[in-house]
Amino acid sequence: MMNSSPFPKRLPKHPAFLRLSETDRRLLLRSAEIWSCPAGSVVFHPGDSGEDLILLLEGQFEEAENSGEGRRWLAGDMWGEERLLQPFPVERALKALQPSIWLRWPRSVLLSMAASSRSLEKSLAPVRDEKGQVVSGLLEGLPSAGGASGGVSASGRRKRSGRIRHLHSSLRQAWTGVVLSAAASAVLYFVNAAAEGEGAAAFLPLLPAALFCGWFLVFLVQRILTEYIIEPDAVRLRSFTWSRFAVESRRVPSDRIQGVAVERNGIIRRLLNYGTVRVKTAALDGELVLKDVDAPEKLAAEIRSLSQAASRRSAGRDQEAIRRSLERSGAVSGGPRLLRPAEPLHSADSRGKKNVLRFRKSGAILFGRLLLPLLCTLLPLAAACWLRGWFQNWMLLILLVPLFWIWYRFEDWRNDSFRVEGAYAVDVYRKPLGLKESRRQVDLLSVQNIRTEQKGVLSFLFRFGDVILVTAGGASDAVFASVARPWQVQEALFRAREEALSRREESRRQERQDELVRFAAALGQLKKED
């Protein structure tokens, strides 16, 4: 029999939550929806997106197999752990064998919380014993912002899941250089032997090998710095350009992919089976080029499969949302019922103010701007230690100029900020003393792609760079310049854009659902009249 109050005051005990702090436990409980259904209800139908994590509080679930009896979940069991890292549409119906109550976390909510709370992400990462069994955390963990996921063994060693692939350019192309340099060295050796070369000419056959070694060293450096990451939700590219000495990071969501093309020009690429894969989207700057990768046809097929799976999940979300609307309207009876919605976590803070993401330029930029004023301040102080008389009397007045310079540079850095407010990215710049003020706003819904750039050695040492928001027109691109850890800012902007797109799609979906509900009600009235 069910309890009189289905709302738990504390997060239920489960191995996945063993390492959670009390703050993270409260956060997870607040973010959970509470659902119930009578016996015989279908919780998920075939084709639903299945992008949920469910903790069964009371009752019993069964996933029926074609042969009849299938896997069952009892109170305290968790459904959907294996779907978090790489979600896929539901293949078999999930039915309630008894009156049931459960907690539900949408995958998007879990990813958003894990991205904003590093402690939550670490606590949910799986910890395995020596036999490989999970003793704490989720079964496969959550995909992290950096693209790596997996778990930690009992010895503390990090394990990376095979569902997120990290690729580099093929080493097979180096064989071409090996063969050509060896052939050139052999030809030069025989030519030199026939000409009876002496002195410096005797070392001429070593020149092709030396040139190849230089090229191979440059190739290895670029190969290490250029990485392709294939995730269930996106394809990422992190590339290094020698001409600009810059690293660029770009990302294309799986559901935005419109086509995948393979290029293998030349006989050598066909014989060694490597080539270029182009991932195309509708974005102005959205084409990703995965250059000279092994087995390009296989990789292209994998990316197409991820894109198709994302499309099927999107269709499953629509199907599930329409069915829930019909169930809430009363047109269909006996289905799952929402007892308590999740509390909003990011829309407002405890004082009711709307949460705003804020970014500033790197502290290294501030240090560079303050270096000269600080030197101008320290020099008079050093002189005061050695000189006496009128210089010490006028030292304070002399220091006013560099001190004012320091204050002006600091305020100029502090007032140059970047913010994300709702569905808008805002670049705010105010000069001290009210000399100038500008505010540039970009609608995240018009942003086609977001990429990062790190130029020069200093940007690598101090980890700062530019985040570029590519808009539909191209001429109005917004740049968050010289921000600290640009890859983290890029992830935050991608999340904000996806949330804005989700809100817009949810609004449109709700309008369509309302129309279907009205249609179902009118159809029911006509049937009653007949």
PDB file of N, CA and C in Angstrom, residues 45 78 91 235 300 303 330 393 413 462 469 482 513 528:
ATOM      1  N   HIS A  45       6.600   4.020 -24.007  1.00  0.00           N
ATOM      2  CA  HIS A  45       6.214   3.251 -25.182  1.00  0.00           C
ATOM      3  C   HIS A  45       7.420   3.099 -26.106  1.00  0.00           C
ATOM      4  N   MET A  78      16.983   1.571  -9.999  1.00  0.00           N
ATOM      5  CA  MET A  78      17.114   2.734 -10.873  1.00  0.00           C
ATOM      6  C   MET A  78      17.050   2.290 -12.326  1.00  0.00           C
ATOM      7  N   GLU A  91      13.141   0.692 -26.911  1.00  0.00           N
ATOM      8  CA  GLU A  91      12.833  -0.388 -27.850  1.00  0.00           C
ATOM      9  C   GLU A  91      11.650  -1.231 -27.401  1.00  0.00           C
ATOM     10  N   VAL A 235      29.971  16.572 -32.120  1.00  0.00           N
ATOM     11  CA  VAL A 235      31.286  16.289 -32.698  1.00  0.00           C
ATOM     12  C   VAL A 235      32.147  17.519 -32.440  1.00  0.00           C
ATOM     13  N   ALA A 300      32.596   8.120 -40.787  1.00  0.00           N
ATOM     14  CA  ALA A 300      31.446   8.847 -41.325  1.00  0.00           C
ATOM     15  C   ALA A 300      30.145   8.114 -41.024  1.00  0.00           C
ATOM     16  N   ILE A 303      29.219   8.774 -37.407  1.00  0.00           N
ATOM     17  CA  ILE A 303      28.663  10.112 -37.196  1.00  0.00           C
ATOM     18  C   ILE A 303      27.237  10.182 -37.731  1.00  0.00           C
ATOM     19  N   GLY A 330      -7.341  14.364 -19.863  1.00  0.00           N
ATOM     20  CA  GLY A 330      -8.427  13.437 -19.581  1.00  0.00           C
ATOM     21  C   GLY A 330      -8.909  12.690 -20.795  1.00  0.00           C
ATOM     22  N   ASN A 393      59.397  64.683   0.956  1.00  0.00           N
ATOM     23  CA  ASN A 393      58.255  65.548   1.260  1.00  0.00           C
ATOM     24  C   ASN A 393      57.231  65.546   0.136  1.00  0.00           C
ATOM     25  N   TRP A 413      39.480  47.297 -16.584  1.00  0.00           N
ATOM     26  CA  TRP A 413      39.387  45.831 -16.709  1.00  0.00           C
ATOM     27  C   TRP A 413      38.120  45.301 -16.049  1.00  0.00           C
ATOM     28  N   PHE A 462      49.000  31.026 -19.889  1.00  0.00           N
ATOM     29  CA  PHE A 462      48.071  31.577 -18.898  1.00  0.00           C
ATOM     30  C   PHE A 462      46.620  31.185 -19.170  1.00  0.00           C
ATOM     31  N   LEU A 469      31.109  33.994 -31.103  1.00  0.00           N
ATOM     32  CA  LEU A 469      29.739  33.577 -31.361  1.00  0.00           C
ATOM     33  C   LEU A 469      29.413  33.897 -32.814  1.00  0.00           C
ATOM     34  N   SER A 482      39.660  37.447 -24.772  1.00  0.00           N
ATOM     35  CA  SER A 482      40.669  37.231 -23.725  1.00  0.00           C
ATOM     36  C   SER A 482      40.067  36.760 -22.404  1.00  0.00           C
ATOM     37  N   GLN A 513       0.486  20.767 -28.963  1.00  0.00           N
ATOM     38  CA  GLN A 513      -0.199  19.828 -28.084  1.00  0.00           C
ATOM     39  C   GLN A 513      -1.570  20.345 -27.679  1.00  0.00           C
ATOM     40  N   LYS A 528     -19.661  10.921 -28.928  1.00  0.00           N
ATOM     41  CA  LYS A 528     -20.787  10.807 -28.007  1.00  0.00           C
ATOM     42  C   LYS A 528     -22.104  11.120 -28.712  1.00  0.00           C
TER      43      LYS A 528
END
